[in-house]
C-alpha atoms as a printed R data frame, in Angstrom:
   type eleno elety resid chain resno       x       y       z
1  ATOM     1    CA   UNK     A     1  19.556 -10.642   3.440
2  ATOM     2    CA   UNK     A     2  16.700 -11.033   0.871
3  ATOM     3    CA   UNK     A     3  16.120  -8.687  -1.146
4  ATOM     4    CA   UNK     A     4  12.655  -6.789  -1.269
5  ATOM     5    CA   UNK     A     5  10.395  -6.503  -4.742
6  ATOM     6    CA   UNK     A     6  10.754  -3.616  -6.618
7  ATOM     7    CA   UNK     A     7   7.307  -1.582  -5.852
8  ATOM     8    CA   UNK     A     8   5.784   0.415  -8.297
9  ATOM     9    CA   UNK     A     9   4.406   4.404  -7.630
10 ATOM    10    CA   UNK     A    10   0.995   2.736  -6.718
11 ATOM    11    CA   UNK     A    11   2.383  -0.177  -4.556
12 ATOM    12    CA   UNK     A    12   4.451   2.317  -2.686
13 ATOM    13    CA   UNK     A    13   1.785   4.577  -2.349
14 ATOM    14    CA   UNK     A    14  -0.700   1.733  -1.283
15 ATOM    15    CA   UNK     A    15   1.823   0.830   1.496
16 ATOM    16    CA   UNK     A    16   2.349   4.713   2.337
17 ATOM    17    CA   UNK     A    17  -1.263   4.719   2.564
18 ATOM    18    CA   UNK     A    18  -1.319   1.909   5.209
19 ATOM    19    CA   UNK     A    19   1.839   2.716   7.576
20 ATOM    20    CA   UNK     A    20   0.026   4.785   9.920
21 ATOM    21    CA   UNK     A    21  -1.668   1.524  10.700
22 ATOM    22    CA   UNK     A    22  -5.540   0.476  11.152
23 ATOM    23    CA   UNK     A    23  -7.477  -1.202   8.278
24 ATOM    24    CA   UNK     A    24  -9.015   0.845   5.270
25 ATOM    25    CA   UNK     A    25 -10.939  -0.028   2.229
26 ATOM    26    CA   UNK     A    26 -10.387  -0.277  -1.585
27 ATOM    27    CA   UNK     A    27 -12.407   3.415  -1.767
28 ATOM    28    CA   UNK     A    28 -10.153   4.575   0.855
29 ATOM    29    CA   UNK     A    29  -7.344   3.341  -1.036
30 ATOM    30    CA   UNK     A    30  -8.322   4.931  -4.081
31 ATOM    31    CA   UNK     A    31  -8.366   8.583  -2.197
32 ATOM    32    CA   UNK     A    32  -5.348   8.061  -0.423
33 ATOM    33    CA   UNK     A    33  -3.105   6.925  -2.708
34 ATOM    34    CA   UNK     A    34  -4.224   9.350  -5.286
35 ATOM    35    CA   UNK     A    35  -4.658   6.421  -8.011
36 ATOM    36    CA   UNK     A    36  -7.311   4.888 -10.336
37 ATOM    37    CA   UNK     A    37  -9.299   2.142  -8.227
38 ATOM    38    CA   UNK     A    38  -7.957  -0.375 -11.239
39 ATOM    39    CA   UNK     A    39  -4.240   0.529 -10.247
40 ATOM    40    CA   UNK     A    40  -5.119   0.800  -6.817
41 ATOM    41    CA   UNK     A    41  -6.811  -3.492  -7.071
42 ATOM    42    CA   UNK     A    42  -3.558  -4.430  -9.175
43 ATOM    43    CA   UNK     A    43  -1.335  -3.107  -6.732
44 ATOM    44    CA   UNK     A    44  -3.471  -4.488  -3.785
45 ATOM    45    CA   UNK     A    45  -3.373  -8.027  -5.104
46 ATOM    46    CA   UNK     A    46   0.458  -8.105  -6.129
47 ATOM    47    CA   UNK     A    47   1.029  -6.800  -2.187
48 ATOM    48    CA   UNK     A    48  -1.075  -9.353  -0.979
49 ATOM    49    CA   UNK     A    49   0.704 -12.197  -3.068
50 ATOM    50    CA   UNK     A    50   3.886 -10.930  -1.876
51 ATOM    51    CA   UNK     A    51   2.730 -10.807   2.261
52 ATOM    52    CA   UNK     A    52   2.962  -6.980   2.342
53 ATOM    53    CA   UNK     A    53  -1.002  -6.895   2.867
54 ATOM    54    CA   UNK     A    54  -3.242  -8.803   3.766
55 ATOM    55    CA   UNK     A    55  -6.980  -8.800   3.116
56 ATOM    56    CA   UNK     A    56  -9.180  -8.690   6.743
57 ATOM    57    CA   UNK     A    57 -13.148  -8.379   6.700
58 ATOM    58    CA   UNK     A    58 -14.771  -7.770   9.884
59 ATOM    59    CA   UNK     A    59 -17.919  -7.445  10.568
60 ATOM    60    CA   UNK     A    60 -19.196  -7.411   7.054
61 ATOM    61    CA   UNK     A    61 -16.346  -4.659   6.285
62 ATOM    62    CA   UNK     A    62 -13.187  -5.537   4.167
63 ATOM    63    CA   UNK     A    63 -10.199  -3.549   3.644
64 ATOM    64    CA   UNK     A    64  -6.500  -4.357   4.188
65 ATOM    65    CA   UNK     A    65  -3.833  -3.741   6.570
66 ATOM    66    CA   UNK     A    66   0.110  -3.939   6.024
67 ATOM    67    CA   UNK     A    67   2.225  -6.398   7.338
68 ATOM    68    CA   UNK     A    68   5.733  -6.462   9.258
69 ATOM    69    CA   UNK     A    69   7.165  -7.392   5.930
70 ATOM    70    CA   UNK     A    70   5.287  -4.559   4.295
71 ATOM    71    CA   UNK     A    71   6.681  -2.019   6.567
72 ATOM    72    CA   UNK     A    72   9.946  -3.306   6.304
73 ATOM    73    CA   UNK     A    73  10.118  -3.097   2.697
74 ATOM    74    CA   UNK     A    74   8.421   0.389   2.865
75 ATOM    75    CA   UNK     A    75  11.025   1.620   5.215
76 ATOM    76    CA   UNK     A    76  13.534   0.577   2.452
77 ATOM    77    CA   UNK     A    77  12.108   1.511  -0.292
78 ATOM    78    CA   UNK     A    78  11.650   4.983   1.401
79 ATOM    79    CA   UNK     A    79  15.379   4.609   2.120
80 ATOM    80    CA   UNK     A    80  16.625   4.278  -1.189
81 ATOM    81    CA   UNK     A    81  16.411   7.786  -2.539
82 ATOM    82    CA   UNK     A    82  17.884   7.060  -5.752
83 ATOM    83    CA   UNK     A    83  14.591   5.487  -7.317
84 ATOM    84    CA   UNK     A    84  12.836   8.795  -6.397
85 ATOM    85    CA   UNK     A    85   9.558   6.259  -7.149
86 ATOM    86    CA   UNK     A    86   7.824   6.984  -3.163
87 ATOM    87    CA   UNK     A    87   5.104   9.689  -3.263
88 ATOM    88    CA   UNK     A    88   3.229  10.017   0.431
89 ATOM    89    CA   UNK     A    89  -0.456  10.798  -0.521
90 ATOM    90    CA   UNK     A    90  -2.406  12.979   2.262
91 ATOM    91    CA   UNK     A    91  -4.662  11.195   3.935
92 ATOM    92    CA   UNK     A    92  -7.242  11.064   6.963
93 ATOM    93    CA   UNK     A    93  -7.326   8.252   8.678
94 ATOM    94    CA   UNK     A    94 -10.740   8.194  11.217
């Protein structure tokens, strides 16, 4: 079994932010994850280099959307409560 990256309190909350599914954008990102839009673009483009994310544009929107890796590694990272590292920011997805 590989093992997954070790995800930082943005990262995790980036991928937290995505689970529920659908695609949302950096600014969306930013409110949901409860993190400075420079955090929030670090830990979008170290996702994304690691296949957790990827980056989608339609229709001359862009966000991102999280991958089957992404939720698997969420799902474990959620699992190991001995980092204590995974805060779930509210959000609202419409």
């Amino acid at each position: 079994m590989a093992s997954h990256p070790r995800l930082s309190k943005a990262q995790s909350a980036v991928l937290a932010a995505l689970a529920p599914g659908g695609i949302l954008s950096v600014d969306s990102l930013v409110r949901t994850a409860n993190a400075s839009g420079r955090r929030t673009r670090r830990a979008l483009l170290r996702l994304e280099a690691a296949g957790l994310v990827v980056h989608t544009g339609m229709a001359g929107r862009s966000g991102y959307q999280i991958t089957a890796s992404g939720r698997r590694v969420l799902s474990s990272d959620t699992a190991d409560s001995s980092r204590g590292r995974m805060t779930i920011a509210q959000h609202d997805i419409w």
